[in-house]
Coordinates of C-alpha atoms and ligand atoms in Angstrom, one line a residue:
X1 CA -38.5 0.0 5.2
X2 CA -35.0 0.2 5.1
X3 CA -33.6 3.2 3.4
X4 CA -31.5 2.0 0.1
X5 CA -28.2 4.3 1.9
X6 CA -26.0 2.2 4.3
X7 CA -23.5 3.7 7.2
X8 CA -20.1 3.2 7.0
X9 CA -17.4 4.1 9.3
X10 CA -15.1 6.8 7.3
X11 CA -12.5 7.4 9.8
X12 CA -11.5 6.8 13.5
X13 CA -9.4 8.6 16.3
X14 CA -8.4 8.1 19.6
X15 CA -6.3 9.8 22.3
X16 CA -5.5 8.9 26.1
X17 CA -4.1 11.0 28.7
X18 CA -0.4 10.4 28.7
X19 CA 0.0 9.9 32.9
X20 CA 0.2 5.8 33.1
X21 CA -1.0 4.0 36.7
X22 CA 0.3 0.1 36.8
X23 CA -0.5 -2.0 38.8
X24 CA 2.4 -2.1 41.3
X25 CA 1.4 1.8 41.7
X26 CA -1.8 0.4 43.1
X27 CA -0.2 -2.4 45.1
X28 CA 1.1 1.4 47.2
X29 CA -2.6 2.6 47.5
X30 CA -4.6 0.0 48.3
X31 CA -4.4 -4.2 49.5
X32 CA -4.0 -5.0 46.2
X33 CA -1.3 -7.1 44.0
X34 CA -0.3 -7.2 40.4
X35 CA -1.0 -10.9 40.4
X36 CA -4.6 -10.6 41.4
X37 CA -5.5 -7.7 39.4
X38 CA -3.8 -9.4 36.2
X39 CA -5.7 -12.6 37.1
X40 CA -9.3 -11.4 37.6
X41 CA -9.4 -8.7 35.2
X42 CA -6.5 -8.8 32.5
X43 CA -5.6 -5.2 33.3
X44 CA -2.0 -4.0 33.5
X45 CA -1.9 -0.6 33.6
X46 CA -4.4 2.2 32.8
X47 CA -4.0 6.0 31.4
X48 CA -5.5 8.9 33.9
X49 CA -5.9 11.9 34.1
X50 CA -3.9 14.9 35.5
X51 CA -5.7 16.4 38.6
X52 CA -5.8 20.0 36.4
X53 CA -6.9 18.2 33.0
X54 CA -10.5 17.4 31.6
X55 CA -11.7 15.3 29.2
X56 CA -13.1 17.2 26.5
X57 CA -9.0 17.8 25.7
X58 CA -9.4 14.1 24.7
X59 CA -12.1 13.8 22.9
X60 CA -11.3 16.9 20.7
X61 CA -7.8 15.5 20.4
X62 CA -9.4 11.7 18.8
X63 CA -12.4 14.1 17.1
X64 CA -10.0 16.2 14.8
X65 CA -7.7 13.0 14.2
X66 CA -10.7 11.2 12.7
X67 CA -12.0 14.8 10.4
X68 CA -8.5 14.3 9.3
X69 CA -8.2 10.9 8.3
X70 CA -11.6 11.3 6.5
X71 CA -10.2 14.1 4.4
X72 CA -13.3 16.4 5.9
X73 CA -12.8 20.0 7.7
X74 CA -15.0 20.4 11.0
X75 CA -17.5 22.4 8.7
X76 CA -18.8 19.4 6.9
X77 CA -19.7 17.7 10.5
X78 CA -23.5 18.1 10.4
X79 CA -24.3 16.2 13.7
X80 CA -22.0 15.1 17.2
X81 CA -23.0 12.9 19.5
X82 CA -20.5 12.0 22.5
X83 CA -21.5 9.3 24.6
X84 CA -20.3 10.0 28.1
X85 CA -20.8 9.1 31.9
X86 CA -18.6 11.5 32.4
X87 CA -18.6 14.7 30.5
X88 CA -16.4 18.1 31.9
X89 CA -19.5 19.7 33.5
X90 CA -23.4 18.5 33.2
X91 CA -23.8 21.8 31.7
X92 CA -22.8 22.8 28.8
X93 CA -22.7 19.0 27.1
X94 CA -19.6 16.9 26.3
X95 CA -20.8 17.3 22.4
X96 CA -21.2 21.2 22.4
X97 CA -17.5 21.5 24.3
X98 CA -16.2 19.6 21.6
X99 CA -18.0 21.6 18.6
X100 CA -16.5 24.9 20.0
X101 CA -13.0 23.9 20.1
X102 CA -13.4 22.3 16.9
X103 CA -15.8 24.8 15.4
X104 CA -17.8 22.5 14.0
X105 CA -20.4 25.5 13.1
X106 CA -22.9 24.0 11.0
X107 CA -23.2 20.9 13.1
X108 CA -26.0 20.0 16.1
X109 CA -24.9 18.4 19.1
X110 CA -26.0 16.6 22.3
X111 CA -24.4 14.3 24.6
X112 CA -25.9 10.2 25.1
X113 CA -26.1 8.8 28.4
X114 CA -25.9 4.4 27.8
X115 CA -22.8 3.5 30.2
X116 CA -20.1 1.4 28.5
X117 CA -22.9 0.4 25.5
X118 CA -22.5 4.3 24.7
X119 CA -20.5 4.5 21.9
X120 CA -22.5 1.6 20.4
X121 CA -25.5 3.7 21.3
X122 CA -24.0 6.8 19.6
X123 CA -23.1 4.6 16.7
X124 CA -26.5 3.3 15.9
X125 CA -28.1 6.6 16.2
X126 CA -25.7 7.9 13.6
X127 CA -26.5 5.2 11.0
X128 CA -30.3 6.1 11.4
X129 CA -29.7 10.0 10.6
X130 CA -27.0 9.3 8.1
X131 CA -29.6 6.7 6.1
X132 CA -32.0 9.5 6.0
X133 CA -29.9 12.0 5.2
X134 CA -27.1 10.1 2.8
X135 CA -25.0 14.0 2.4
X136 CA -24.6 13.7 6.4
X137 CA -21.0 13.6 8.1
X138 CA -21.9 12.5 12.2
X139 CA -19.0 12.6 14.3
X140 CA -19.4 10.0 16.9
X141 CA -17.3 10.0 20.0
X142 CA -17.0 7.8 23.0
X143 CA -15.2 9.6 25.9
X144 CA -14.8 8.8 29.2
X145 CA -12.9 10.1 33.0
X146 CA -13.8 7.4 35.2
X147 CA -11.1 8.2 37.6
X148 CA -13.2 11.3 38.5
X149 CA -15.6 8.8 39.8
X150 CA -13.4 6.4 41.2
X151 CA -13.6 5.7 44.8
X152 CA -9.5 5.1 45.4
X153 CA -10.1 3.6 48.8
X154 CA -12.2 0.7 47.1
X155 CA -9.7 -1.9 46.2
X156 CA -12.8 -3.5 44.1
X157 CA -13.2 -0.9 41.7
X158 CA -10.2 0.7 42.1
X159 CA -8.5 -1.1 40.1
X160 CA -10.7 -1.5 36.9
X161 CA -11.0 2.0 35.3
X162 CA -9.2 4.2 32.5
X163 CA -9.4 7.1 31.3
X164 CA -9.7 8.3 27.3
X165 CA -11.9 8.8 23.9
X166 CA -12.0 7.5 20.7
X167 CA -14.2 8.7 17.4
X168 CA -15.7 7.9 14.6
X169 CA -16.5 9.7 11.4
X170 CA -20.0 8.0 10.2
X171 CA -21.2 8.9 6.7
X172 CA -23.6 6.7 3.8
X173 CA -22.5 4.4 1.4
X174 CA -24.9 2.6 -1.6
X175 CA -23.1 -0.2 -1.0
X176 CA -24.2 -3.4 1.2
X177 CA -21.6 -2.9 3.5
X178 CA -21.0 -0.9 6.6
X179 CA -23.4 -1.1 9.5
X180 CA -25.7 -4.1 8.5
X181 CA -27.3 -5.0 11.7
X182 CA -27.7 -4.2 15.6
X183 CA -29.1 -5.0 18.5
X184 CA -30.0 -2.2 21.8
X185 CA -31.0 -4.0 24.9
X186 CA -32.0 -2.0 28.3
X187 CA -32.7 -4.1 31.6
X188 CA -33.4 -2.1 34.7
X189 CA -34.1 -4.2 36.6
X190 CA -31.1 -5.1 38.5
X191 CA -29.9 -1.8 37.9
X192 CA -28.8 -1.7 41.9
X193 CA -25.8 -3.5 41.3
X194 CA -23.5 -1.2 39.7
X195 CA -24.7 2.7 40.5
X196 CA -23.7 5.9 40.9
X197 CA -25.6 7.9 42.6
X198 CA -23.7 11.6 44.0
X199 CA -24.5 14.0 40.8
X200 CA -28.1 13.0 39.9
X201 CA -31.3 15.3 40.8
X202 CA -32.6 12.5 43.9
X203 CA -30.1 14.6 46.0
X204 CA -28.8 18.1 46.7
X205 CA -25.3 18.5 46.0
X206 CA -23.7 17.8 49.3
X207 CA -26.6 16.1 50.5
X208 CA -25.9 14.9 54.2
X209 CA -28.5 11.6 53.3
X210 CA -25.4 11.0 50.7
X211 CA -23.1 8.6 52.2
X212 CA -19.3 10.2 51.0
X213 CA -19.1 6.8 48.7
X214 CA -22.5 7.2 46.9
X215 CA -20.3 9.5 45.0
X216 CA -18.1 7.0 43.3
X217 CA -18.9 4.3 41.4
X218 CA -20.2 0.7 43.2
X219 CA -20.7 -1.9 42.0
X220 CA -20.8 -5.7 42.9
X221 CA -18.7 -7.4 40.8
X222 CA -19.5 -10.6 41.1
X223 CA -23.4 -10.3 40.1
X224 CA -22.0 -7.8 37.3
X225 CA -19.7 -10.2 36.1
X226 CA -23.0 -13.1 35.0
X227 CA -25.1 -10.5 33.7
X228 CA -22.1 -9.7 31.5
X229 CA -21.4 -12.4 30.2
X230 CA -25.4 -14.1 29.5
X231 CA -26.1 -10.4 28.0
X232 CA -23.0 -10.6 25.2
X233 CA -23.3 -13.8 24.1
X234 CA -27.0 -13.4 23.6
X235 CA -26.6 -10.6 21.4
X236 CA -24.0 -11.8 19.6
X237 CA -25.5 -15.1 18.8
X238 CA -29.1 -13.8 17.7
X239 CA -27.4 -11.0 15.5
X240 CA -25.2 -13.7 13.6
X241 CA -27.9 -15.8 13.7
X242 CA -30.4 -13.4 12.0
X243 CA -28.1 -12.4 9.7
X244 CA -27.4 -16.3 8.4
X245 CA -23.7 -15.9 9.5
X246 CA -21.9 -18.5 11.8
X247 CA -19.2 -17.0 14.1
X248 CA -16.9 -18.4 11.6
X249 CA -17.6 -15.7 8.9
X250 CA -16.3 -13.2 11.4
X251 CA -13.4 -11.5 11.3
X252 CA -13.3 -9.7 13.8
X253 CA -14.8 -9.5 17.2
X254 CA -14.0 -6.1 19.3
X255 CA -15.9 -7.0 22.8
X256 CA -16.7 -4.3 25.5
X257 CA -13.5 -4.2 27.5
X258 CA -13.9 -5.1 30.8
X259 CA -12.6 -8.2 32.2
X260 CA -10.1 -10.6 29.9
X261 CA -12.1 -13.3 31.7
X262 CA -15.9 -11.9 30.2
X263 CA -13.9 -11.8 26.7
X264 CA -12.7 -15.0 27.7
X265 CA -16.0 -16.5 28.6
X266 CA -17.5 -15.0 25.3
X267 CA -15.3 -16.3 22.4
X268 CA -15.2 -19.6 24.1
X269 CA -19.0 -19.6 23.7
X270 CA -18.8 -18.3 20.3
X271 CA -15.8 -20.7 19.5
X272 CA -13.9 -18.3 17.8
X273 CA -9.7 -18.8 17.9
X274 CA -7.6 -15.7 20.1
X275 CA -6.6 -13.7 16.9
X276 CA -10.1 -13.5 16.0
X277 CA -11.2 -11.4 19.5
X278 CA -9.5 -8.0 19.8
X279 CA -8.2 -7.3 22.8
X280 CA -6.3 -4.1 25.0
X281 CA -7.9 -4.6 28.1
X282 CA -4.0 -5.0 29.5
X283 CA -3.0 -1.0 28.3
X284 CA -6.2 1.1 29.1
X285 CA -8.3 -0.9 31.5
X286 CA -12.2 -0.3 31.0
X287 CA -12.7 3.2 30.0
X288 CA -16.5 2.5 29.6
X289 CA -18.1 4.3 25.9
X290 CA -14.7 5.1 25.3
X291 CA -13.3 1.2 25.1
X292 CA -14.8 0.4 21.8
X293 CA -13.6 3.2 19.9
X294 CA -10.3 2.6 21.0
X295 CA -10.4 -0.9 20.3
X296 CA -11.6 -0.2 16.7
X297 CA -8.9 2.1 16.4
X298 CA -6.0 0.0 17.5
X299 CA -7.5 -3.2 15.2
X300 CA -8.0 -0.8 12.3
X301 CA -5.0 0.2 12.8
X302 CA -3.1 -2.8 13.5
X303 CA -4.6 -4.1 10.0
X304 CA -7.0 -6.5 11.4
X305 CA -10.0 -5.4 9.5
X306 CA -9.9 -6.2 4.8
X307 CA -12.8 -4.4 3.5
X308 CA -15.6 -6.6 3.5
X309 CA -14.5 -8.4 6.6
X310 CA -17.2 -9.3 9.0
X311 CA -17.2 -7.4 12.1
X312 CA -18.9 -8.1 15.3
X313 CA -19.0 -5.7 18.3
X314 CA -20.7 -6.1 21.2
X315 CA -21.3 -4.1 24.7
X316 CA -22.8 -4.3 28.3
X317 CA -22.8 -1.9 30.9
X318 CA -24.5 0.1 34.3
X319 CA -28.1 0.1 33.8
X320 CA -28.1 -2.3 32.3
X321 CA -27.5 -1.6 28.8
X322 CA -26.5 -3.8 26.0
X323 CA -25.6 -3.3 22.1
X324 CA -24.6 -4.7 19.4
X325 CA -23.6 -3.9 15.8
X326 CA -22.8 -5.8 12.9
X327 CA -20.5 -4.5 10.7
X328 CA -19.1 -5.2 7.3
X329 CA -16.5 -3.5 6.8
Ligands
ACO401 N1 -7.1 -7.0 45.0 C1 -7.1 -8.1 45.8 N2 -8.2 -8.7 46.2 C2 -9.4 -8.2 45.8 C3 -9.5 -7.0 45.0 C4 -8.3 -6.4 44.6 N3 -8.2 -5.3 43.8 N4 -10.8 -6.8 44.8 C5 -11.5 -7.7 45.4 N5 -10.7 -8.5 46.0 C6 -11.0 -9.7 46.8 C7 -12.4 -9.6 47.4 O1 -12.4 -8.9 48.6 C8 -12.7 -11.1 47.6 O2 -12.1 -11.5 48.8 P1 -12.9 -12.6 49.8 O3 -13.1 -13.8 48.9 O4 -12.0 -12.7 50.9 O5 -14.2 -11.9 50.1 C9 -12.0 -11.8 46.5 O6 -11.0 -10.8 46.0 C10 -12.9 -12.1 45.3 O7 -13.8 -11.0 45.0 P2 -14.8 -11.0 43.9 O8 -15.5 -9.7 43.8 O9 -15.7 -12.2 43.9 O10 -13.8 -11.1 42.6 P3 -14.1 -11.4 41.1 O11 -13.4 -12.6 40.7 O12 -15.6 -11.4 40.9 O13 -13.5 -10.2 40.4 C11 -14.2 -8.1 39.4 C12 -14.0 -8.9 40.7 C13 -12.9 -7.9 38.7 C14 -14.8 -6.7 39.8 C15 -15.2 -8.9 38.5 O14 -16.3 -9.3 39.3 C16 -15.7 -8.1 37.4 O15 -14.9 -7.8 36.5 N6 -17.0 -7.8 37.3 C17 -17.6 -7.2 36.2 C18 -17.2 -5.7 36.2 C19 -17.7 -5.0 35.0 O16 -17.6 -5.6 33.9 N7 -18.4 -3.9 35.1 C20 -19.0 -3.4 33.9 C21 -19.3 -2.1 33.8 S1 -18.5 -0.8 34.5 C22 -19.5 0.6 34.0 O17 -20.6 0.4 33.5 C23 -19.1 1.9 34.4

């Protein structure tokens, strides 16, 4: 039975490394233009980290800007999950970096391993402890350094990936608003189109079986790019529809940012007009569990979202994961 407590977003923050690559820097590293990679993906340029920088910096920097804007201190967090492909070191955790710098001390942490769905992940973790516990403050954060496992020879990756973190301040609220709905999907079984392998325990570290570009990111776009877009609009469809909304009630859609054509694809399907599908794709490129965060930033921000607006978000990524959550906000 569903606990009488809702979760609400309280507060958001986001930060990027400041170092900008466009798209005619590429068109210097690799057979690549600016037309193509405008054309196929959306992207214009993307933020990237410094050789000597990590990105814990980042997501402390988006962590205490949402503890802020919430009115909180870091002693009222109780719990932090970052959701992370790509945290500093495998050991200690993203989360527990973060709770040091922003001595969080009362709060538990772990990091949450769902590819680009992670933040959504996070998210829908938070509203279950925060319904059970309604005094709980989770800080949620979605933080990602893809360049680190970017293979900048391969022109078909190459080009896609950003670096950067957003957060989110999760609490309860008696009200019927705030998370309302959501969906987590998992299919492994094409999980051999987008992998990366160097790093896990199947091999040493250095492992000669490795080959060099096992230790990047791969992916095949192509077959990526269908799964994508069948997965989204499923889940967006069968949350509205479950929920007795049309995509007309929505405000707001904030889609995983990956390709402007999958965002494309997906509010044609749900026939939803171009203010009504948030989109950066162009600035940051896809930073993976960190896209969504920034996204809700920016449209929060930006003034897209009234209180008690409908909001839709929806994610797919490596796995393959999916997620959904339905918002009002
Ligand atoms: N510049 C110029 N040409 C390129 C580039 C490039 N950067 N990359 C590929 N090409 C070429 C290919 O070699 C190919 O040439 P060919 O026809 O001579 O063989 C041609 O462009 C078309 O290649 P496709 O791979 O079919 O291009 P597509 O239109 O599918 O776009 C892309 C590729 C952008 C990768 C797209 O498939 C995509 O976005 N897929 C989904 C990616 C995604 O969403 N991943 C999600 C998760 S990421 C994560 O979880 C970490």
């Amino acid at each position: 039975m569903r606990s009488r407590f809702y979760s609400k977003i309280l507060a958001l923050g986001m930060a990027v490394p400041p170092k900008v690559l466009t798209n005619f820097d590429l068109e210097k590293m690799v057979e690549t233009s600016d037309e193509w990679i405008t054309e196929r993906t959306g992207i214009k340029e993307r933020h990237l980290l410094e050789k000597e920088e990590v990105i814990s910096t980042y997501a402390v920097k988006a962590a205490k800007e949402a503890i802020e804007r919430a009115n909180l201190s870091p002693h009222d967090i109780n719990l932090i999950i970052a959701a992370t492909l790509t945290p500093d070191y495998l050991m200690p955790s993203l989360s527990i970096l973060v709770q040091k710098e922003i001595q969080a001390e009362k709060a538990g942490a772990f990091d949450l391993s769902a590819t680009c769905s992670g933040f959504l992940y996070a998210l829908v973790v938070a509203d279950q402890f925060v319904r059970n516990n309604p005094d709980w403050k989770v800080l949620v954060i979605g933080a990602e350094a893809l360049s680190r496992k970017t293979n900048w020879e391969d022109r078909s990756t190459c080009v896609l990936f950003g670096d950067g973190a957003g957060a989110a301040i999760v609490s309860s609220s008696e009200e019927e608003s705030g998370i309302l709905d959501f969906i987590l999907g998992a299919d492994g079984s094409n999980w051999h189109l987008l992998t990366l392998k160097g790093g896990g325990s199947t091999y040493f570290p250095f492992d000669e079986r490795l080959p060099k570009e096992e230790y990047y990111i791969k992916m095949q776009g192509r077959e990526v790019f269908k799964i994508a877009v069948r997965m989204m609009e499923k889940i967006a469809l069968e949350l509205l529809r479950r929920n007795g909304l049309s995509s007309k009630d929505l405000a707001l859609l904030i889609p995983h940012q990956a390709n402007l054509r999958i965002i494309e694809y997906l509010r044609e399907r749900l026939e939803l007009p171009k203010e009504k599908v948030f989109v950066n794709i162009h600035k940051y490129g896809n930073t993976s569990a960190a896209s969504i965060p920034i996204a809700l930033y920016e449209a929060a921000k930006e003034g897209l979202l009234k209180r008690g607006d409908y909001l839709l978000m929806v994610s797919f990524g490596g796995g393959f994961t999916f997620a959904g959550v339905l918002m009002r906000w």
